[in-house]
Amino acid sequence: MEKKNVLGKIKVERETFEKDGNTYFSYFIKGKIRGKDVRILVSPPDKGGFTVLDIVFGNEMQADLVVNPYEIKDEATGNVIKGNTYAVHSVDENGEVYECTIKPFRQSDKALLNMLIK
């Protein structure tokens, strides 16, 4: 299946927060669904992914969202499972591409993200 090019349309943003005397980033997507402002939390697929996200974002506070649709056929039942995977994407001044897989933080974030990209 082909990548759904959302580059430049939907941005993943980050902001700092303090916890136990340390500064961290939280990652989110802002949007409007049926006239309501929403803030969708996202995270890397594992704890080590925060370092990768720092590299993708560089010195910027936002990067592009990329949506990759997929389909998997269950051979036993014949059912087709469809969904999306998500990534954050940036390009530096030399044209080097950086990308990191992300996922919605909670089930409610997943539902909101699905509504936003449709």
Short mmCIF file of C-alpha atoms in Angstrom, two decimals:
data_model
loop_
_atom_site.label_atom_id
_atom_site.label_comp_id
_atom_site.label_asym_id
_atom_site.label_seq_id
_atom_site.Cartn_x
_atom_site.Cartn_y
_atom_site.Cartn_z
CA MET A 1 0.00 0.00 0.00
CA GLU A 2 1.19 3.51 -0.73
CA LYS A 3 2.29 6.13 1.81
CA LYS A 4 -0.37 8.73 2.46
CA ASN A 5 1.52 11.97 2.06
CA VAL A 6 0.47 14.24 4.87
CA LEU A 7 3.76 16.11 4.83
CA GLY A 8 3.21 19.78 5.50
CA LYS A 9 -0.47 19.33 6.29
CA ILE A 10 -0.45 17.92 9.81
CA LYS A 11 2.35 18.78 12.21
CA VAL A 12 3.60 16.92 15.24
CA GLU A 13 4.63 19.46 17.85
CA ARG A 14 6.62 19.25 21.05
CA GLU A 15 6.88 21.26 24.23
CA THR A 16 8.92 20.97 27.37
CA PHE A 17 7.73 19.98 30.82
CA GLU A 18 9.47 19.51 34.17
CA LYS A 19 9.42 16.31 36.22
CA ASP A 20 11.60 15.51 39.23
CA GLY A 21 13.90 18.42 38.42
CA ASN A 22 14.51 17.25 34.83
CA THR A 23 13.22 18.76 31.58
CA TYR A 24 11.51 16.49 29.05
CA PHE A 25 9.51 16.89 25.83
CA SER A 26 5.90 15.88 25.27
CA TYR A 27 4.75 15.26 21.68
CA PHE A 28 1.31 16.05 20.34
CA ILE A 29 -0.79 16.91 17.29
CA LYS A 30 -3.24 19.81 17.43
CA GLY A 31 -6.33 19.81 15.26
CA LYS A 32 -9.98 20.66 14.97
CA ILE A 33 -12.66 17.96 14.72
CA ARG A 34 -16.30 19.03 14.24
CA GLY A 35 -15.38 22.51 15.44
CA LYS A 36 -13.73 21.25 18.64
CA ASP A 37 -10.03 21.88 19.30
CA VAL A 38 -8.22 18.63 20.11
CA ARG A 39 -4.73 17.78 21.34
CA ILE A 40 -3.63 14.25 20.47
CA LEU A 41 -0.71 12.87 22.47
CA VAL A 42 1.80 10.69 20.62
CA SER A 43 4.90 8.80 21.71
CA PRO A 44 7.65 6.65 20.21
CA PRO A 45 7.01 2.89 20.15
CA ASP A 46 9.58 2.31 22.92
CA LYS A 47 11.50 4.27 25.55
CA GLY A 48 14.66 4.53 23.39
CA GLY A 49 12.60 6.26 20.72
CA PHE A 50 12.73 9.57 22.58
CA THR A 51 16.38 9.94 21.54
CA VAL A 52 15.37 9.28 17.93
CA LEU A 53 12.58 11.89 18.18
CA ASP A 54 15.11 14.43 19.49
CA ILE A 55 17.24 13.79 16.39
CA VAL A 56 14.27 14.05 14.01
CA PHE A 57 13.12 17.35 15.54
CA GLY A 58 16.64 18.78 15.80
CA ASN A 59 16.29 22.38 17.00
CA GLU A 60 12.71 22.69 15.72
CA MET A 61 9.54 22.42 17.78
CA GLN A 62 7.46 20.78 15.03
CA ALA A 63 7.86 18.17 12.28
CA ASP A 64 5.64 16.62 9.63
CA LEU A 65 3.32 13.66 10.20
CA VAL A 66 3.43 10.78 7.71
CA VAL A 67 0.62 8.22 7.61
CA ASN A 68 1.32 4.75 6.19
CA PRO A 69 -1.82 2.66 5.54
CA TYR A 70 -1.55 -1.13 5.79
CA GLU A 71 -3.65 -4.23 5.16
CA ILE A 72 -3.07 -7.68 6.62
CA LYS A 73 -5.07 -10.71 5.53
CA ASP A 74 -5.69 -13.41 8.12
CA GLU A 75 -5.15 -16.59 6.10
CA ALA A 76 -7.19 -18.69 8.54
CA THR A 77 -10.34 -16.56 8.45
CA GLY A 78 -9.88 -14.53 5.29
CA ASN A 79 -10.56 -11.33 7.24
CA VAL A 80 -8.62 -8.25 6.16
CA ILE A 81 -7.33 -5.99 8.92
CA LYS A 82 -6.72 -2.39 7.89
CA GLY A 83 -5.04 0.41 9.77
CA ASN A 84 -2.33 3.04 9.74
CA THR A 85 1.15 3.43 11.10
CA TYR A 86 2.50 6.89 11.83
CA ALA A 87 5.88 8.57 11.67
CA VAL A 88 7.43 11.98 12.26
CA HIS A 89 9.46 13.27 9.31
CA SER A 90 11.93 16.13 8.85
CA VAL A 91 14.54 17.22 6.33
CA ASP A 92 17.64 19.17 7.35
CA GLU A 93 19.33 22.02 5.48
CA ASN A 94 21.47 19.51 3.51
CA GLY A 95 18.44 17.53 2.32
CA GLU A 96 19.04 14.66 4.77
CA VAL A 97 15.76 12.94 5.73
CA TYR A 98 15.06 11.92 9.34
CA GLU A 99 12.08 9.81 10.39
CA CYS A 100 10.84 8.09 13.54
CA THR A 101 7.80 5.87 14.05
CA ILE A 102 5.25 7.18 16.56
CA LYS A 103 2.00 5.88 18.00
CA PRO A 104 -1.02 7.43 19.70
CA PHE A 105 -0.46 7.53 23.46
CA ARG A 106 -3.93 6.28 24.55
CA GLN A 107 -6.90 4.63 22.85
CA SER A 108 -8.71 7.98 22.89
CA ASP A 109 -5.71 9.58 21.10
CA LYS A 110 -5.91 6.82 18.49
CA ALA A 111 -9.61 7.51 17.91
CA LEU A 112 -9.00 11.25 17.59
CA LEU A 113 -6.09 10.76 15.18
CA ASN A 114 -8.22 8.52 12.97
CA MET A 115 -10.93 11.20 12.90
CA LEU A 116 -8.39 13.93 12.11
CA ILE A 117 -6.73 12.20 9.13
CA LYS A 118 -9.97 11.15 7.40
#
